């Protein structure tokens, strides 16, 4: 987000993923005009970045981003020569105004006129991970970003499809234009059509005013079609036309309007199988599947768990205004978990531990507190005797599995259903046997 903001203001940003990389870049490159750094990062403190930058060139101006709880330390940083600090959440304009003032001071002191900024916590595209798969992914996304072609992102629930889609947008030359997200499964067919393509005033009952539609809203930028596998067939035809003709006709409209969009689609379904089953149009599939980005599940890249856990800890500490580290034992345990809900599950577990922990360390107890593990074990290994009730037991097993899937997805039933290979309706039906849930 900061990279895009800084770039949009006409500066040339350099992004570092943490203290270590920031220091390397500060040492290796021409002195930076301005450095923007978070105070609290997984691998150290923004004060180390401040010191490295000022040591390299005294006129480099450093702006710190702090969570409310760490403001005291920001004041300390000011004493060590930081230009200013901003508390989270900050307003983009306030940040850029501070950058401008810092730059004025810097131009008085030094000569370098073009700004470089080292920004917190983001590798290219914000994708954390050290595995071969993730390094290849970053490279693929960088290249895909430069091409105009459609991108199809596939992968299990929680593997980072939306994040990857944003990276394609952010790393490309459309980054300053809108990134418009369409959730293709969220709306009924009739509403979806006008949502996507827009409508003219009075074109149907209830169309009191004209609507632009999401396709045109994305003009100049990127249209992200999330859960594309859920798009009804009738709308697949209409979408295909838009992609082929690069024109859209709003409902009730007399003429087709030109649109300039880059399309990124994502799904956790096997679209090839959907095509074979006749549920997804083959021609649309080929239109979308020009650059294919397949995201690996976390179990196939276990090396990523540790850096992701550290990153997510930093993220949720900052959001919750806390400062914490993992116990060695806790982190080791987390890295051994199967995590069928992938990064989303990891994030839920870390967020929950940060919220529940008494601190200052995240312990194994914080990670397992109140989790479904023991009741699941009971259900899987029952006491067998003459009064054993098999149906009740099978019910308990079913319920435990449903609960575990829900725990993996932070309670999102749509995702839990995906995890178990069920439709949302099947999942809801099964869950309703054990919980009376009005929804
Ligand atoms: N490599 C990564 N680095 C940092 N954060 C990640 C990474 N991958 C995923 N995340 C985070 O995990 C969460 C889930 O990712 P995202 O929403 O992109 O998954 P998804 O594949 O779209 O899932 P679903 O199919 O369930 O919609 C997000 O908060 C995202 O920021
Ligand atoms: Mg998603």
Short mmCIF file of C-alpha atoms and ligand atoms in Angstrom, two decimals:
data_model
loop_
_atom_site.label_atom_id
_atom_site.label_comp_id
_atom_site.label_asym_id
_atom_site.label_seq_id
_atom_site.Cartn_x
_atom_site.Cartn_y
_atom_site.Cartn_z
CA UNK A 1 0.00 0.00 0.00
CA UNK A 2 2.80 2.43 0.89
CA UNK A 3 4.73 1.46 -2.20
CA UNK A 4 1.79 2.32 -4.42
CA UNK A 5 1.14 5.54 -2.53
CA UNK A 6 4.73 6.70 -2.78
CA UNK A 7 4.98 5.75 -6.44
CA UNK A 8 1.75 7.49 -7.26
CA UNK A 9 3.19 10.68 -5.79
CA UNK A 10 5.98 10.49 -8.35
CA UNK A 11 8.76 9.02 -6.24
CA UNK A 12 10.84 5.92 -6.80
CA UNK A 13 10.30 3.51 -3.91
CA UNK A 14 12.57 0.71 -2.82
CA UNK A 15 10.85 -1.85 -0.65
CA UNK A 16 12.49 -3.92 2.08
CA UNK A 17 10.84 -6.82 3.85
CA UNK A 18 12.27 -6.06 7.28
CA UNK A 19 15.20 -4.71 9.24
CA UNK A 20 17.78 -7.06 7.75
CA UNK A 21 16.91 -6.32 4.15
CA UNK A 22 16.54 -2.60 4.84
CA UNK A 23 20.05 -2.43 6.27
CA UNK A 24 21.45 -4.34 3.31
CA UNK A 25 19.84 -1.95 0.90
CA UNK A 26 20.89 1.12 2.84
CA UNK A 27 24.48 -0.10 2.74
CA UNK A 28 24.44 -1.20 -0.89
CA UNK A 29 22.57 1.62 -2.64
CA UNK A 30 22.93 5.39 -3.02
CA UNK A 31 21.80 7.15 0.12
CA UNK A 32 18.02 7.36 0.41
CA UNK A 33 16.32 10.74 0.64
CA UNK A 34 13.57 9.48 2.91
CA UNK A 35 13.11 6.22 4.77
CA UNK A 36 9.67 5.19 6.01
CA UNK A 37 9.85 2.38 8.50
CA UNK A 38 7.65 0.58 10.93
CA UNK A 39 8.92 0.68 14.47
CA UNK A 40 8.12 -2.93 15.25
CA UNK A 41 9.16 -5.57 12.79
CA UNK A 42 9.51 -9.33 13.15
CA UNK A 43 13.30 -9.21 12.80
CA UNK A 44 14.09 -6.12 14.84
CA UNK A 45 13.26 -2.51 15.51
CA UNK A 46 12.81 0.49 13.20
CA UNK A 47 15.37 2.23 15.40
CA UNK A 48 18.03 -0.06 13.91
CA UNK A 49 16.91 1.07 10.44
CA UNK A 50 17.05 4.69 11.59
CA UNK A 51 20.57 4.26 12.88
CA UNK A 52 21.75 2.47 9.74
CA UNK A 53 20.27 5.15 7.48
CA UNK A 54 21.73 8.07 9.45
CA UNK A 55 25.08 6.36 9.60
CA UNK A 56 25.12 5.95 5.83
CA UNK A 57 24.13 9.57 5.21
CA UNK A 58 23.31 12.04 7.93
CA UNK A 59 20.87 13.96 5.74
CA UNK A 60 18.57 10.97 5.13
CA UNK A 61 15.22 11.70 6.78
CA UNK A 62 13.50 8.90 8.65
CA UNK A 63 9.75 8.71 9.27
CA UNK A 64 8.52 6.11 11.73
CA UNK A 65 5.17 4.39 11.73
CA UNK A 66 4.06 3.30 15.19
CA UNK A 67 1.21 1.58 16.90
CA UNK A 68 -0.36 3.56 19.71
CA UNK A 69 1.26 1.42 22.38
CA UNK A 70 4.77 2.08 21.08
CA UNK A 71 4.55 5.88 20.89
CA UNK A 72 6.99 6.18 23.79
CA UNK A 73 9.63 4.44 21.75
CA UNK A 74 8.91 6.72 18.81
CA UNK A 75 9.68 9.68 21.03
CA UNK A 76 12.96 8.01 21.88
CA UNK A 77 13.58 7.63 18.13
CA UNK A 78 12.98 11.36 17.64
CA UNK A 79 15.79 11.98 20.08
CA UNK A 80 17.98 9.76 17.96
CA UNK A 81 17.33 11.90 14.91
CA UNK A 82 14.11 10.64 13.33
CA UNK A 83 12.33 13.35 11.35
CA UNK A 84 8.81 12.54 12.55
CA UNK A 85 6.51 9.72 13.48
CA UNK A 86 2.93 8.82 12.58
CA UNK A 87 0.59 6.70 14.62
CA UNK A 88 -1.40 3.89 13.01
CA UNK A 89 -3.86 4.07 11.48
CA UNK A 90 -2.59 7.06 9.53
CA UNK A 91 -4.15 9.02 6.76
CA UNK A 92 -2.40 8.75 3.36
CA UNK A 93 -2.41 12.48 2.89
CA UNK A 94 -0.85 13.06 6.30
CA UNK A 95 1.93 10.63 5.41
CA UNK A 96 2.65 12.23 2.04
CA UNK A 97 2.60 15.71 3.61
CA UNK A 98 5.18 14.50 6.12
CA UNK A 99 7.25 13.00 3.29
CA UNK A 100 7.18 16.34 1.45
CA UNK A 101 8.34 18.25 4.51
CA UNK A 102 11.04 15.69 5.24
CA UNK A 103 12.19 16.02 1.64
CA UNK A 104 12.41 19.80 1.93
CA UNK A 105 14.67 19.41 4.91
CA UNK A 106 16.69 16.82 3.07
CA UNK A 107 17.17 18.98 -0.05
CA UNK A 108 18.45 21.75 2.17
CA UNK A 109 20.95 19.34 3.67
CA UNK A 110 21.86 17.08 0.77
CA UNK A 111 21.78 16.99 -3.00
CA UNK A 112 19.92 13.89 -4.06
CA UNK A 113 16.63 14.97 -5.47
CA UNK A 114 14.83 11.83 -6.25
CA UNK A 115 13.21 10.12 -3.35
CA UNK A 116 13.70 6.56 -2.39
CA UNK A 117 11.79 5.14 0.46
CA UNK A 118 12.29 1.91 2.31
CA UNK A 119 8.94 0.69 3.42
CA UNK A 120 8.03 -1.78 6.15
CA UNK A 121 7.17 -5.43 5.99
CA UNK A 122 6.56 -6.13 2.30
CA UNK A 123 8.50 -8.18 -0.09
CA UNK A 124 7.43 -7.66 -3.66
CA UNK A 125 3.69 -7.89 -3.71
CA UNK A 126 3.58 -8.45 0.05
CA UNK A 127 3.99 -12.22 -0.29
CA UNK A 128 5.98 -13.65 2.59
CA UNK A 129 7.81 -16.97 2.31
CA UNK A 130 11.23 -18.48 1.74
CA UNK A 131 10.34 -21.76 0.01
CA UNK A 132 11.29 -22.43 -3.58
CA UNK A 133 7.58 -22.37 -4.49
CA UNK A 134 7.06 -18.91 -3.00
CA UNK A 135 10.23 -17.47 -4.54
CA UNK A 136 9.16 -18.77 -7.95
CA UNK A 137 5.70 -17.36 -7.34
CA UNK A 138 7.04 -13.87 -6.66
CA UNK A 139 9.03 -13.98 -9.89
CA UNK A 140 6.04 -15.26 -11.87
CA UNK A 141 3.81 -12.51 -10.45
CA UNK A 142 6.38 -9.84 -11.25
CA UNK A 143 6.47 -10.99 -14.86
CA UNK A 144 2.72 -11.47 -15.14
CA UNK A 145 2.26 -7.94 -13.81
CA UNK A 146 4.15 -6.51 -16.77
CA UNK A 147 2.07 -8.42 -19.35
CA UNK A 148 -1.40 -7.30 -20.44
CA UNK A 149 -2.80 -10.87 -20.60
CA UNK A 150 -5.48 -12.39 -18.39
CA UNK A 151 -4.27 -14.21 -15.30
CA UNK A 152 -6.00 -17.21 -13.72
CA UNK A 153 -5.03 -17.92 -10.11
CA UNK A 154 -5.91 -21.32 -8.68
CA UNK A 155 -5.30 -22.90 -5.30
CA UNK A 156 -6.96 -24.21 -2.17
CA UNK A 157 -8.83 -22.00 0.23
CA UNK A 158 -6.57 -19.65 2.18
CA UNK A 159 -3.44 -20.05 0.03
CA UNK A 160 -3.24 -16.35 -0.85
CA UNK A 161 -5.13 -16.06 -4.15
CA UNK A 162 -6.47 -12.60 -3.43
CA UNK A 163 -3.07 -11.42 -2.24
CA UNK A 164 -1.50 -12.74 -5.46
CA UNK A 165 -4.15 -10.96 -7.54
CA UNK A 166 -3.36 -7.70 -5.78
CA UNK A 167 0.33 -8.23 -6.40
CA UNK A 168 -0.31 -8.57 -10.15
CA UNK A 169 -2.09 -5.23 -10.00
CA UNK A 170 0.33 -3.44 -7.66
CA UNK A 171 3.46 -4.51 -9.53
CA UNK A 172 2.13 -3.52 -12.94
CA UNK A 173 1.77 -0.17 -14.65
CA UNK A 174 -1.93 0.01 -13.79
CA UNK A 175 -1.13 0.21 -10.09
CA UNK A 176 -2.35 3.78 -9.70
CA UNK A 177 -5.75 2.91 -11.28
CA UNK A 178 -8.53 1.02 -9.47
CA UNK A 179 -8.34 -2.63 -8.43
CA UNK A 180 -11.98 -3.74 -8.45
CA UNK A 181 -12.97 -6.96 -6.71
CA UNK A 182 -16.03 -8.88 -7.89
CA UNK A 183 -17.11 -11.85 -5.80
CA UNK A 184 -18.80 -13.96 -8.45
CA UNK A 185 -20.53 -16.23 -5.94
CA UNK A 186 -21.98 -13.55 -3.70
CA UNK A 187 -25.05 -12.35 -5.57
CA UNK A 188 -28.05 -13.92 -7.30
CA UNK A 189 -27.88 -13.97 -11.08
CA UNK A 190 -30.24 -11.07 -11.79
CA UNK A 191 -28.50 -8.67 -9.38
CA UNK A 192 -25.10 -9.84 -10.49
CA UNK A 193 -25.72 -8.81 -14.06
CA UNK A 194 -26.42 -5.17 -13.29
CA UNK A 195 -23.72 -5.18 -10.64
CA UNK A 196 -21.17 -6.21 -13.28
CA UNK A 197 -22.35 -4.49 -16.42
CA UNK A 198 -24.39 -1.62 -15.03
CA UNK A 199 -27.82 -0.46 -16.15
CA UNK A 200 -29.54 2.62 -17.46
CA UNK A 201 -32.10 4.61 -15.53
CA UNK A 202 -35.51 2.94 -15.56
CA UNK A 203 -34.26 -0.15 -17.39
CA UNK A 204 -36.11 -2.39 -14.91
CA UNK A 205 -38.34 -1.99 -11.88
CA UNK A 206 -36.19 -0.60 -9.12
CA UNK A 207 -33.57 0.90 -11.42
CA UNK A 208 -34.30 4.42 -10.24
CA UNK A 209 -30.96 5.74 -11.38
CA UNK A 210 -28.28 4.63 -13.80
CA UNK A 211 -25.46 2.43 -12.56
CA UNK A 212 -21.97 2.29 -13.98
CA UNK A 213 -21.25 -1.37 -13.13
CA UNK A 214 -18.03 -2.90 -11.82
CA UNK A 215 -16.56 -3.62 -15.25
CA UNK A 216 -16.54 0.05 -16.17
CA UNK A 217 -15.49 1.05 -12.64
CA UNK A 218 -12.29 -0.94 -13.26
CA UNK A 219 -11.51 0.93 -16.46
CA UNK A 220 -7.82 1.74 -16.72
CA UNK A 221 -7.17 -0.68 -13.89
CA UNK A 222 -7.70 -4.31 -12.96
CA UNK A 223 -10.93 -6.29 -12.65
CA UNK A 224 -10.49 -9.12 -10.15
CA UNK A 225 -13.10 -11.86 -10.65
CA UNK A 226 -12.90 -13.82 -7.41
CA UNK A 227 -14.52 -17.28 -7.19
CA UNK A 228 -15.00 -17.24 -10.95
CA UNK A 229 -16.13 -20.89 -10.80
CA UNK A 230 -19.38 -19.75 -9.17
CA UNK A 231 -20.41 -17.47 -12.04
CA UNK A 232 -23.72 -18.67 -13.56
CA UNK A 233 -23.55 -19.87 -17.17
CA UNK A 234 -25.70 -17.05 -18.52
CA UNK A 235 -23.32 -14.48 -17.12
CA UNK A 236 -20.31 -16.42 -18.39
CA UNK A 237 -21.57 -15.76 -21.92
CA UNK A 238 -21.93 -12.05 -21.25
CA UNK A 239 -18.54 -11.80 -19.60
CA UNK A 240 -16.92 -13.58 -22.52
CA UNK A 241 -18.36 -11.00 -24.89
CA UNK A 242 -16.94 -8.17 -22.80
CA UNK A 243 -13.51 -9.78 -22.82
CA UNK A 244 -13.59 -10.43 -26.56
CA UNK A 245 -15.02 -7.12 -27.70
CA UNK A 246 -13.57 -4.96 -24.93
CA UNK A 247 -16.99 -3.33 -24.84
CA UNK A 248 -19.84 -3.45 -22.36
CA UNK A 249 -23.54 -2.84 -22.88
CA UNK A 250 -25.34 -1.82 -19.67
CA UNK A 251 -28.78 -3.39 -19.15
CA UNK A 252 -31.28 -1.25 -21.06
CA UNK A 253 -28.48 0.59 -22.85
CA UNK A 254 -28.67 1.24 -26.58
CA UNK A 255 -24.94 1.24 -27.26
CA UNK A 256 -21.84 -0.63 -26.25
CA UNK A 257 -19.28 1.35 -24.29
CA UNK A 258 -15.55 0.69 -24.63
CA UNK A 259 -13.67 -0.57 -21.57
CA UNK A 260 -9.95 -0.87 -20.92
CA UNK A 261 -9.45 -3.51 -18.26
CA UNK A 262 -6.90 -6.07 -17.20
CA UNK A 263 -8.57 -9.24 -15.93
CA UNK A 264 -7.39 -11.43 -13.07
CA UNK A 265 -9.61 -14.34 -12.01
CA UNK A 266 -9.32 -16.76 -9.09
CA UNK A 267 -10.97 -19.97 -8.00
CA UNK A 268 -10.45 -22.87 -5.63
CA UNK A 269 -12.37 -25.16 -7.97
CA UNK A 270 -10.84 -27.42 -10.56
CA UNK A 271 -11.97 -25.37 -13.57
CA UNK A 272 -10.84 -27.97 -16.10
CA UNK A 273 -13.18 -30.45 -14.40
CA UNK A 274 -15.96 -27.84 -14.35
CA UNK A 275 -15.47 -27.42 -18.10
CA UNK A 276 -15.69 -31.20 -18.66
CA UNK A 277 -18.84 -31.34 -16.54
CA UNK A 278 -20.41 -28.59 -18.64
CA UNK A 279 -20.65 -26.14 -15.76
CA UNK A 280 -18.03 -23.74 -17.07
CA UNK A 281 -17.72 -22.52 -20.64
CA UNK A 282 -14.64 -23.76 -22.38
CA UNK A 283 -14.19 -20.59 -24.45
CA UNK A 284 -14.28 -18.41 -21.33
CA UNK A 285 -11.85 -20.76 -19.61
CA UNK A 286 -9.30 -20.32 -22.42
CA UNK A 287 -9.79 -16.55 -22.39
CA UNK A 288 -8.96 -16.41 -18.68
CA UNK A 289 -6.30 -19.12 -18.54
CA UNK A 290 -3.62 -17.24 -20.48
CA UNK A 291 -1.18 -16.90 -17.60
CA UNK A 292 -1.81 -19.60 -15.02
CA UNK A 293 -0.71 -19.05 -11.42
CA UNK A 294 -1.09 -22.14 -9.27
CA UNK A 295 -0.67 -21.57 -5.53
CA UNK A 296 0.73 -24.46 -3.50
CA UNK A 297 -0.98 -25.50 -0.27
CA UNK A 298 1.02 -24.78 2.87
CA UNK A 299 1.64 -28.50 3.51
CA UNK A 300 3.72 -28.59 0.32
CA UNK A 301 5.89 -25.66 1.43
CA UNK A 302 6.38 -26.16 5.18
CA UNK A 303 9.45 -23.87 5.16
CA UNK A 304 7.09 -20.93 4.73
CA UNK A 305 5.25 -21.53 8.00
CA UNK A 306 7.91 -20.02 10.26
CA UNK A 307 8.42 -16.72 8.37
CA UNK A 308 4.68 -16.44 7.80
CA UNK A 309 3.97 -17.00 11.50
CA UNK A 310 6.52 -14.31 12.43
CA UNK A 311 5.09 -11.93 9.86
CA UNK A 312 1.51 -12.54 10.98
CA UNK A 313 2.55 -12.09 14.61
CA UNK A 314 4.02 -8.69 13.72
CA UNK A 315 0.87 -7.79 11.81
CA UNK A 316 -1.54 -8.70 14.60
CA UNK A 317 0.63 -7.23 17.35
CA UNK A 318 0.59 -3.96 15.43
CA UNK A 319 -3.19 -4.17 14.89
CA UNK A 320 -3.86 -4.99 18.52
CA UNK A 321 -1.21 -2.58 19.82
CA UNK A 322 0.80 -5.27 21.57
CA UNK A 323 4.41 -6.35 21.51
CA UNK A 324 5.06 -10.10 21.67
CA UNK A 325 7.34 -12.87 20.55
CA UNK A 326 6.84 -16.61 20.18
CA UNK A 327 8.24 -19.06 22.70
CA UNK A 328 10.56 -21.45 20.88
CA UNK A 329 8.36 -24.37 21.85
CA UNK A 330 5.19 -22.63 20.64
CA UNK A 331 6.68 -21.72 17.28
CA UNK A 332 8.06 -25.21 16.76
CA UNK A 333 4.64 -26.68 17.53
CA UNK A 334 2.92 -24.31 15.13
CA UNK A 335 5.31 -25.28 12.34
CA UNK A 336 4.32 -28.94 12.80
CA UNK A 337 0.55 -28.35 12.46
CA UNK A 338 -1.14 -29.70 9.33
CA UNK A 339 -3.02 -26.38 8.70
CA UNK A 340 -5.56 -27.59 6.10
CA UNK A 341 -6.94 -24.03 6.00
CA UNK A 342 -3.50 -22.83 4.82
CA UNK A 343 -2.29 -19.28 5.51
CA UNK A 344 -5.75 -18.16 6.55
CA UNK A 345 -5.81 -20.80 9.28
CA UNK A 346 -2.31 -19.87 10.40
CA UNK A 347 -3.36 -16.23 10.57
CA UNK A 348 -6.50 -17.05 12.58
CA UNK A 349 -4.46 -19.03 15.08
CA UNK A 350 -1.87 -16.29 15.48
CA UNK A 351 -4.47 -13.55 15.78
CA UNK A 352 -6.33 -15.51 18.41
CA UNK A 353 -3.15 -16.24 20.40
CA UNK A 354 -2.20 -12.54 20.37
CA UNK A 355 -5.65 -11.62 21.63
CA UNK A 356 -5.72 -14.26 24.38
CA UNK A 357 -2.12 -14.24 25.55
CA UNK A 358 -1.24 -12.55 28.81
CA UNK A 359 2.17 -11.86 27.24
CA UNK A 360 4.95 -11.02 26.81
CA UNK A 361 5.54 -14.40 25.13
CA UNK A 362 3.15 -16.45 23.04
CA UNK A 363 3.23 -19.86 24.68
CA UNK A 364 2.02 -23.26 23.58
CA UNK A 365 -0.96 -22.77 25.90
CA UNK A 366 -1.92 -19.53 24.15
CA UNK A 367 -1.99 -21.41 20.85
CA UNK A 368 -4.00 -24.39 22.05
CA UNK A 369 -6.29 -22.71 24.61
CA UNK A 370 -9.87 -23.85 24.16
CA UNK A 371 -9.15 -25.50 20.82
CA UNK A 372 -11.18 -28.47 19.63
CA UNK A 373 -8.30 -30.96 19.90
CA UNK A 374 -9.44 -32.95 22.94
CA UNK A 375 -13.10 -33.32 21.99
CA UNK A 376 -11.96 -34.40 18.53
CA UNK A 377 -9.78 -37.08 20.11
CA UNK A 378 -12.75 -38.31 22.17
CA UNK A 379 -14.86 -38.59 19.05
CA UNK A 380 -12.20 -40.49 17.14
CA UNK A 381 -11.41 -43.02 19.89
CA UNK A 382 -14.66 -43.85 21.73
CA UNK A 383 -15.17 -46.17 24.72
CA UNK A 384 -16.77 -49.28 23.29
CA UNK A 385 -19.16 -51.34 25.47
CA UNK A 386 -22.53 -53.08 25.49
CA UNK A 387 -24.35 -49.72 25.60
CA UNK A 388 -22.40 -48.28 22.73
CA UNK A 389 -24.57 -46.15 20.41
CA UNK A 390 -23.00 -46.24 16.95
CA UNK A 391 -25.28 -43.60 15.43
CA UNK A 392 -24.59 -41.17 18.24
CA UNK A 393 -20.90 -41.83 17.83
CA UNK A 394 -20.93 -41.30 14.07
CA UNK A 395 -22.81 -38.07 14.67
CA UNK A 396 -20.14 -36.97 17.12
CA UNK A 397 -17.44 -37.73 14.56
CA UNK A 398 -19.27 -35.81 11.86
CA UNK A 399 -19.81 -32.86 14.15
CA UNK A 400 -16.15 -32.87 15.26
CA UNK A 401 -15.02 -32.80 11.63
CA UNK A 402 -17.37 -29.93 10.80
CA UNK A 403 -16.14 -28.01 13.83
CA UNK A 404 -12.54 -28.62 12.92
CA UNK A 405 -13.10 -27.35 9.40
CA UNK A 406 -14.78 -24.29 10.86
CA UNK A 407 -11.90 -23.71 13.27
CA UNK A 408 -9.51 -23.94 10.31
CA UNK A 409 -11.28 -21.19 8.47
CA UNK A 410 -11.95 -18.85 11.34
CA UNK A 411 -15.64 -19.72 11.34
CA UNK A 412 -16.28 -18.91 7.68
CA UNK A 413 -18.72 -21.63 6.59
CA UNK A 414 -18.24 -21.12 2.87
CA UNK A 415 -14.52 -21.81 3.25
CA UNK A 416 -15.11 -24.71 5.66
CA UNK A 417 -17.38 -26.28 3.04
CA UNK A 418 -14.66 -25.84 0.40
CA UNK A 419 -12.17 -27.53 2.71
CA UNK A 420 -14.38 -30.59 3.01
CA UNK A 421 -15.21 -30.63 -0.68
CA UNK A 422 -18.89 -29.87 -0.03
CA UNK A 423 -21.18 -27.19 -1.32
CA UNK A 424 -22.16 -24.48 1.12
CA UNK A 425 -25.69 -25.92 1.27
CA UNK A 426 -24.52 -29.42 2.11
CA UNK A 427 -22.30 -28.06 4.84
CA UNK A 428 -25.07 -25.93 6.32
CA UNK A 429 -27.47 -28.88 6.21
CA UNK A 430 -25.06 -31.14 8.08
CA UNK A 431 -24.20 -28.51 10.66
CA UNK A 432 -27.87 -27.77 11.27
CA UNK A 433 -28.28 -31.32 12.63
CA UNK A 434 -26.12 -30.36 15.60
CA UNK A 435 -26.59 -26.63 16.02
CA UNK A 436 -29.83 -24.77 15.66
CA UNK A 437 -28.64 -21.91 13.62
CA UNK A 438 -31.19 -19.41 12.36
CA UNK A 439 -29.04 -18.49 9.33
N1 LIG B 1 2.42 -15.50 1.21
C1 LIG B 1 1.69 -14.76 2.06
N2 LIG B 1 2.28 -13.78 2.78
C2 LIG B 1 1.58 -13.04 3.65
N3 LIG B 1 0.29 -13.18 3.89
C3 LIG B 1 -0.38 -14.14 3.22
C4 LIG B 1 0.30 -14.97 2.26
N4 LIG B 1 -0.60 -15.82 1.74
C5 LIG B 1 -1.78 -15.54 2.34
N5 LIG B 1 -1.66 -14.52 3.22
C6 LIG B 1 -2.72 -13.98 4.08
O1 LIG B 1 -3.61 -15.05 4.39
C7 LIG B 1 -4.96 -14.64 4.32
C8 LIG B 1 -5.70 -15.45 3.27
O2 LIG B 1 -5.21 -15.12 1.98
P1 LIG B 1 -6.21 -14.84 0.74
O3 LIG B 1 -7.45 -14.17 1.21
O4 LIG B 1 -5.43 -14.19 -0.33
O5 LIG B 1 -6.51 -16.36 0.37
P2 LIG B 1 -7.47 -16.97 -0.76
O6 LIG B 1 -6.66 -17.97 -1.49
O7 LIG B 1 -8.12 -15.88 -1.52
O8 LIG B 1 -8.52 -17.77 0.14
P3 LIG B 1 -10.06 -18.18 -0.20
O9 LIG B 1 -10.03 -19.18 -1.31
O10 LIG B 1 -10.46 -18.79 1.09
O11 LIG B 1 -10.77 -16.93 -0.55
C9 LIG B 1 -4.94 -13.15 4.01
O12 LIG B 1 -5.03 -12.42 5.20
C10 LIG B 1 -3.59 -12.96 3.35
O13 LIG B 1 -3.12 -11.65 3.53
MG1 LIG B 2 -10.17 -15.36 -1.68
#
